[in-house]
């Protein structure tokens, strides 16, 4: 699984910086997680939009019934 938010990923130090393969793997995991989080966010926005539309329709029906 991924590293919890707010924690640093640890990479092995090699002769010239960090191990490139470890960094590449970590970036790939993070990019995949971003894709999933964006999809979750988009789905939540769609649900919120539908709920707002449903609420507006219900208010309209209630106003019609009260008239």
PDB file of N, CA and C in Angstrom:
ATOM      1  N   UNK A   1       0.850  -1.182   0.000  1.00  0.00           N
ATOM      2  CA  UNK A   1       0.000   0.000   0.000  1.00  0.00           C
ATOM      3  C   UNK A   1       0.883   1.228   0.000  1.00  0.00           C
ATOM      4  N   UNK A   2       0.321   2.377  -0.055  1.00  0.00           N
ATOM      5  CA  UNK A   2       1.098   3.602  -0.143  1.00  0.00           C
ATOM      6  C   UNK A   2       1.501   4.092   1.238  1.00  0.00           C
ATOM      7  N   UNK A   3       2.441   5.016   1.237  1.00  0.00           N
ATOM      8  CA  UNK A   3       2.889   5.638   2.467  1.00  0.00           C
ATOM      9  C   UNK A   3       1.791   6.577   2.944  1.00  0.00           C
ATOM     10  N   UNK A   4       1.462   6.558   4.248  1.00  0.00           N
ATOM     11  CA  UNK A   4       0.405   7.439   4.751  1.00  0.00           C
ATOM     12  C   UNK A   4       0.744   8.906   4.496  1.00  0.00           C
ATOM     13  N   UNK A   5      -0.282   9.744   4.296  1.00  0.00           N
ATOM     14  CA  UNK A   5      -0.035  11.167   4.067  1.00  0.00           C
ATOM     15  C   UNK A   5       0.752  11.764   5.224  1.00  0.00           C
ATOM     16  N   UNK A   6       1.633  12.681   4.893  1.00  0.00           N
ATOM     17  CA  UNK A   6       2.405  13.348   5.923  1.00  0.00           C
ATOM     18  C   UNK A   6       3.649  12.600   6.345  1.00  0.00           C
ATOM     19  N   UNK A   7       3.906  11.441   5.752  1.00  0.00           N
ATOM     20  CA  UNK A   7       5.122  10.705   6.070  1.00  0.00           C
ATOM     21  C   UNK A   7       6.012  10.694   4.844  1.00  0.00           C
ATOM     22  N   UNK A   8       7.298  10.621   5.097  1.00  0.00           N
ATOM     23  CA  UNK A   8       8.256  10.647   3.992  1.00  0.00           C
ATOM     24  C   UNK A   8       8.603   9.236   3.572  1.00  0.00           C
ATOM     25  N   UNK A   9       8.732   9.052   2.278  1.00  0.00           N
ATOM     26  CA  UNK A   9       9.177   7.768   1.738  1.00  0.00           C
ATOM     27  C   UNK A   9      10.688   7.712   1.925  1.00  0.00           C
ATOM     28  N   UNK A  10      11.210   6.557   2.260  1.00  0.00           N
ATOM     29  CA  UNK A  10      12.644   6.406   2.487  1.00  0.00           C
ATOM     30  C   UNK A  10      13.271   5.674   1.310  1.00  0.00           C
ATOM     31  N   UNK A  11      14.348   6.244   0.768  1.00  0.00           N
ATOM     32  CA  UNK A  11      15.051   5.648  -0.359  1.00  0.00           C
ATOM     33  C   UNK A  11      16.480   5.329   0.047  1.00  0.00           C
ATOM     34  N   UNK A  12      16.993   4.244  -0.500  1.00  0.00           N
ATOM     35  CA  UNK A  12      18.385   3.888  -0.257  1.00  0.00           C
ATOM     36  C   UNK A  12      19.287   4.917  -0.934  1.00  0.00           C
ATOM     37  N   UNK A  13      20.332   5.305  -0.226  1.00  0.00           N
ATOM     38  CA  UNK A  13      21.291   6.243  -0.796  1.00  0.00           C
ATOM     39  C   UNK A  13      22.357   5.442  -1.527  1.00  0.00           C
ATOM     40  N   UNK A  14      22.599   5.794  -2.765  1.00  0.00           N
ATOM     41  CA  UNK A  14      23.622   5.127  -3.566  1.00  0.00           C
ATOM     42  C   UNK A  14      24.700   6.147  -3.907  1.00  0.00           C
ATOM     43  N   UNK A  15      25.654   5.733  -4.662  1.00  0.00           N
ATOM     44  CA  UNK A  15      26.818   6.579  -4.932  1.00  0.00           C
ATOM     45  C   UNK A  15      26.444   7.982  -5.410  1.00  0.00           C
ATOM     46  N   UNK A  16      25.505   8.094  -6.291  1.00  0.00           N
ATOM     47  CA  UNK A  16      25.140   9.408  -6.835  1.00  0.00           C
ATOM     48  C   UNK A  16      23.678   9.724  -6.539  1.00  0.00           C
ATOM     49  N   UNK A  17      23.306   9.835  -5.305  1.00  0.00           N
ATOM     50  CA  UNK A  17      21.937  10.188  -4.941  1.00  0.00           C
ATOM     51  C   UNK A  17      21.133   8.975  -4.526  1.00  0.00           C
ATOM     52  N   UNK A  18      19.844   9.010  -4.810  1.00  0.00           N
ATOM     53  CA  UNK A  18      18.944   7.935  -4.432  1.00  0.00           C
ATOM     54  C   UNK A  18      18.912   6.869  -5.510  1.00  0.00           C
ATOM     55  N   UNK A  19      18.504   5.676  -5.109  1.00  0.00           N
ATOM     56  CA  UNK A  19      18.373   4.567  -6.050  1.00  0.00           C
ATOM     57  C   UNK A  19      17.273   4.922  -7.051  1.00  0.00           C
ATOM     58  N   UNK A  20      17.646   5.073  -8.302  1.00  0.00           N
ATOM     59  CA  UNK A  20      16.721   5.525  -9.350  1.00  0.00           C
ATOM     60  C   UNK A  20      15.509   4.598  -9.474  1.00  0.00           C
ATOM     61  N   UNK A  21      15.709   3.304  -9.376  1.00  0.00           N
ATOM     62  CA  UNK A  21      14.596   2.357  -9.513  1.00  0.00           C
ATOM     63  C   UNK A  21      13.596   2.522  -8.370  1.00  0.00           C
ATOM     64  N   UNK A  22      14.092   2.722  -7.147  1.00  0.00           N
ATOM     65  CA  UNK A  22      13.186   2.932  -6.017  1.00  0.00           C
ATOM     66  C   UNK A  22      12.363   4.203  -6.215  1.00  0.00           C
ATOM     67  N   UNK A  23      13.030   5.254  -6.655  1.00  0.00           N
ATOM     68  CA  UNK A  23      12.326   6.520  -6.864  1.00  0.00           C
ATOM     69  C   UNK A  23      11.297   6.371  -7.985  1.00  0.00           C
ATOM     70  N   UNK A  24      11.676   5.732  -9.074  1.00  0.00           N
ATOM     71  CA  UNK A  24      10.755   5.521 -10.194  1.00  0.00           C
ATOM     72  C   UNK A  24       9.544   4.707  -9.747  1.00  0.00           C
ATOM     73  N   UNK A  25       9.778   3.656  -8.966  1.00  0.00           N
ATOM     74  CA  UNK A  25       8.670   2.838  -8.458  1.00  0.00           C
ATOM     75  C   UNK A  25       7.754   3.658  -7.553  1.00  0.00           C
ATOM     76  N   UNK A  26       8.347   4.465  -6.679  1.00  0.00           N
ATOM     77  CA  UNK A  26       7.544   5.284  -5.768  1.00  0.00           C
ATOM     78  C   UNK A  26       6.707   6.291  -6.546  1.00  0.00           C
ATOM     79  N   UNK A  27       7.302   6.930  -7.534  1.00  0.00           N
ATOM     80  CA  UNK A  27       6.567   7.908  -8.343  1.00  0.00           C
ATOM     81  C   UNK A  27       5.438   7.215  -9.106  1.00  0.00           C
ATOM     82  N   UNK A  28       5.695   6.041  -9.625  1.00  0.00           N
ATOM     83  CA  UNK A  28       4.649   5.294 -10.343  1.00  0.00           C
ATOM     84  C   UNK A  28       3.484   4.963  -9.421  1.00  0.00           C
ATOM     85  N   UNK A  29       3.794   4.527  -8.199  1.00  0.00           N
ATOM     86  CA  UNK A  29       2.723   4.227  -7.231  1.00  0.00           C
ATOM     87  C   UNK A  29       1.921   5.485  -6.914  1.00  0.00           C
ATOM     88  N   UNK A  30       2.621   6.595  -6.712  1.00  0.00           N
ATOM     89  CA  UNK A  30       1.930   7.839  -6.386  1.00  0.00           C
ATOM     90  C   UNK A  30       1.074   8.330  -7.550  1.00  0.00           C
ATOM     91  N   UNK A  31       1.576   8.190  -8.768  1.00  0.00           N
ATOM     92  CA  UNK A  31       0.783   8.586  -9.935  1.00  0.00           C
ATOM     93  C   UNK A  31      -0.479   7.742 -10.051  1.00  0.00           C
ATOM     94  N   UNK A  32      -0.365   6.443  -9.792  1.00  0.00           N
ATOM     95  CA  UNK A  32      -1.541   5.566  -9.837  1.00  0.00           C
ATOM     96  C   UNK A  32      -2.542   5.963  -8.753  1.00  0.00           C
ATOM     97  N   UNK A  33      -2.036   6.319  -7.582  1.00  0.00           N
ATOM     98  CA  UNK A  33      -2.916   6.736  -6.496  1.00  0.00           C
ATOM     99  C   UNK A  33      -3.630   8.042  -6.850  1.00  0.00           C
ATOM    100  N   UNK A  34      -2.934   8.958  -7.494  1.00  0.00           N
ATOM    101  CA  UNK A  34      -3.542  10.220  -7.919  1.00  0.00           C
ATOM    102  C   UNK A  34      -4.673   9.957  -8.907  1.00  0.00           C
ATOM    103  N   UNK A  35      -4.468   9.025  -9.832  1.00  0.00           N
ATOM    104  CA  UNK A  35      -5.520   8.681 -10.800  1.00  0.00           C
ATOM    105  C   UNK A  35      -6.764   8.184 -10.063  1.00  0.00           C
ATOM    106  N   UNK A  36      -6.568   7.302  -9.083  1.00  0.00           N
ATOM    107  CA  UNK A  36      -7.707   6.782  -8.320  1.00  0.00           C
ATOM    108  C   UNK A  36      -8.392   7.884  -7.514  1.00  0.00           C
ATOM    109  N   UNK A  37      -7.600   8.739  -6.889  1.00  0.00           N
ATOM    110  CA  UNK A  37      -8.179   9.820  -6.092  1.00  0.00           C
ATOM    111  C   UNK A  37      -8.960  10.800  -6.963  1.00  0.00           C
ATOM    112  N   UNK A  38      -8.452  11.080  -8.149  1.00  0.00           N
ATOM    113  CA  UNK A  38      -9.193  11.962  -9.063  1.00  0.00           C
ATOM    114  C   UNK A  38     -10.511  11.328  -9.477  1.00  0.00           C
ATOM    115  N   UNK A  39     -10.500  10.039  -9.748  1.00  0.00           N
ATOM    116  CA  UNK A  39     -11.735   9.341 -10.125  1.00  0.00           C
ATOM    117  C   UNK A  39     -12.729   9.373  -8.965  1.00  0.00           C
ATOM    118  N   UNK A  40     -12.239   9.146  -7.747  1.00  0.00           N
ATOM    119  CA  UNK A  40     -13.112   9.212  -6.569  1.00  0.00           C
ATOM    120  C   UNK A  40     -13.697  10.612  -6.406  1.00  0.00           C
ATOM    121  N   UNK A  41     -12.849  11.628  -6.585  1.00  0.00           N
ATOM    122  CA  UNK A  41     -13.310  13.015  -6.471  1.00  0.00           C
ATOM    123  C   UNK A  41     -14.368  13.319  -7.522  1.00  0.00           C
ATOM    124  N   UNK A  42     -14.115  12.916  -8.760  1.00  0.00           N
ATOM    125  CA  UNK A  42     -15.066  13.177  -9.838  1.00  0.00           C
ATOM    126  C   UNK A  42     -16.405  12.490  -9.573  1.00  0.00           C
ATOM    127  N   UNK A  43     -16.349  11.265  -9.062  1.00  0.00           N
ATOM    128  CA  UNK A  43     -17.583  10.549  -8.739  1.00  0.00           C
ATOM    129  C   UNK A  43     -18.337  11.258  -7.614  1.00  0.00           C
ATOM    130  N   UNK A  44     -17.611  11.760  -6.623  1.00  0.00           N
ATOM    131  CA  UNK A  44     -18.247  12.478  -5.518  1.00  0.00           C
ATOM    132  C   UNK A  44     -18.895  13.772  -6.011  1.00  0.00           C
ATOM    133  N   UNK A  45     -18.232  14.476  -6.909  1.00  0.00           N
ATOM    134  CA  UNK A  45     -18.799  15.705  -7.473  1.00  0.00           C
ATOM    135  C   UNK A  45     -20.068  15.374  -8.255  1.00  0.00           C
ATOM    136  N   UNK A  46     -20.041  14.302  -9.028  1.00  0.00           N
ATOM    137  CA  UNK A  46     -21.236  13.893  -9.777  1.00  0.00           C
ATOM    138  C   UNK A  46     -22.393  13.570  -8.833  1.00  0.00           C
ATOM    139  N   UNK A  47     -22.098  12.837  -7.747  1.00  0.00           N
ATOM    140  CA  UNK A  47     -23.152  12.507  -6.774  1.00  0.00           C
ATOM    141  C   UNK A  47     -23.710  13.772  -6.132  1.00  0.00           C
ATOM    142  N   UNK A  48     -22.837  14.710  -5.802  1.00  0.00           N
ATOM    143  CA  UNK A  48     -23.285  15.965  -5.194  1.00  0.00           C
ATOM    144  C   UNK A  48     -24.148  16.758  -6.169  1.00  0.00           C
ATOM    145  N   UNK A  49     -23.757  16.788  -7.427  1.00  0.00           N
ATOM    146  CA  UNK A  49     -24.558  17.490  -8.440  1.00  0.00           C
ATOM    147  C   UNK A  49     -25.937  16.859  -8.584  1.00  0.00           C
ATOM    148  N   UNK A  50     -25.978  15.523  -8.617  1.00  0.00           N
ATOM    149  CA  UNK A  50     -27.270  14.831  -8.723  1.00  0.00           C
ATOM    150  C   UNK A  50     -28.125  15.092  -7.487  1.00  0.00           C
ATOM    151  N   UNK A  51     -27.511  15.091  -6.313  1.00  0.00           N
ATOM    152  CA  UNK A  51     -28.253  15.346  -5.078  1.00  0.00           C
ATOM    153  C   UNK A  51     -28.813  16.766  -5.077  1.00  0.00           C
ATOM    154  N   UNK A  52     -28.027  17.723  -5.544  1.00  0.00           N
ATOM    155  CA  UNK A  52     -28.505  19.105  -5.612  1.00  0.00           C
ATOM    156  C   UNK A  52     -29.672  19.221  -6.585  1.00  0.00           C
ATOM    157  N   UNK A  53     -29.585  18.540  -7.717  1.00  0.00           N
ATOM    158  CA  UNK A  53     -30.678  18.563  -8.696  1.00  0.00           C
ATOM    159  C   UNK A  53     -31.925  17.901  -8.115  1.00  0.00           C
ATOM    160  N   UNK A  54     -31.746  16.788  -7.419  1.00  0.00           N
ATOM    161  CA  UNK A  54     -32.883  16.109  -6.788  1.00  0.00           C
ATOM    162  C   UNK A  54     -33.531  17.003  -5.734  1.00  0.00           C
ATOM    163  N   UNK A  55     -32.715  17.704  -4.954  1.00  0.00           N
ATOM    164  CA  UNK A  55     -33.247  18.597  -3.922  1.00  0.00           C
ATOM    165  C   UNK A  55     -34.021  19.748  -4.556  1.00  0.00           C
ATOM    166  N   UNK A  56     -33.494  20.299  -5.638  1.00  0.00           N
ATOM    167  CA  UNK A  56     -34.199  21.389  -6.329  1.00  0.00           C
ATOM    168  C   UNK A  56     -35.530  20.901  -6.879  1.00  0.00           C
ATOM    169  N   UNK A  57     -35.549  19.707  -7.438  1.00  0.00           N
ATOM    170  CA  UNK A  57     -36.796  19.146  -7.968  1.00  0.00           C
ATOM    171  C   UNK A  57     -37.793  18.908  -6.842  1.00  0.00           C
ATOM    172  N   UNK A  58     -37.328  18.430  -5.712  1.00  0.00           N
ATOM    173  CA  UNK A  58     -38.213  18.182  -4.572  1.00  0.00           C
ATOM    174  C   UNK A  58     -38.784  19.498  -4.046  1.00  0.00           C
ATOM    175  N   UNK A  59     -37.952  20.546  -3.987  1.00  0.00           N
ATOM    176  CA  UNK A  59     -38.456  21.859  -3.551  1.00  0.00           C
ATOM    177  C   UNK A  59     -39.526  22.371  -4.512  1.00  0.00           C
ATOM    178  N   UNK A  60     -39.277  22.184  -5.787  1.00  0.00           N
ATOM    179  CA  UNK A  60     -40.239  22.640  -6.789  1.00  0.00           C
ATOM    180  C   UNK A  60     -41.567  21.903  -6.640  1.00  0.00           C
ATOM    181  N   UNK A  61     -41.492  20.592  -6.441  1.00  0.00           N
ATOM    182  CA  UNK A  61     -42.724  19.806  -6.245  1.00  0.00           C
ATOM    183  C   UNK A  61     -43.446  20.249  -4.979  1.00  0.00           C
ATOM    184  N   UNK A  62     -42.689  20.497  -3.913  1.00  0.00           N
ATOM    185  CA  UNK A  62     -43.303  20.926  -2.654  1.00  0.00           C
ATOM    186  C   UNK A  62     -43.995  22.277  -2.823  1.00  0.00           C
ATOM    187  N   UNK A  63     -43.351  23.189  -3.540  1.00  0.00           N
ATOM    188  CA  UNK A  63     -43.963  24.500  -3.781  1.00  0.00           C
ATOM    189  C   UNK A  63     -45.234  24.364  -4.609  1.00  0.00           C
ATOM    190  N   UNK A  64     -45.225  23.457  -5.581  1.00  0.00           N
ATOM    191  CA  UNK A  64     -46.404  23.228  -6.417  1.00  0.00           C
ATOM    192  C   UNK A  64     -47.548  22.666  -5.576  1.00  0.00           C
ATOM    193  N   UNK A  65     -47.232  21.737  -4.689  1.00  0.00           N
ATOM    194  CA  UNK A  65     -48.263  21.132  -3.848  1.00  0.00           C
ATOM    195  C   UNK A  65     -48.817  22.121  -2.831  1.00  0.00           C
ATOM    196  N   UNK A  66     -47.994  23.056  -2.381  1.00  0.00           N
ATOM    197  CA  UNK A  66     -48.440  24.046  -1.401  1.00  0.00           C
ATOM    198  C   UNK A  66     -49.302  25.128  -2.048  1.00  0.00           C
ATOM    199  N   UNK A  67     -49.169  25.306  -3.343  1.00  0.00           N
ATOM    200  CA  UNK A  67     -49.897  26.386  -4.033  1.00  0.00           C
ATOM    201  C   UNK A  67     -51.360  26.054  -4.226  1.00  0.00           C
TER     202      UNK A  67
END
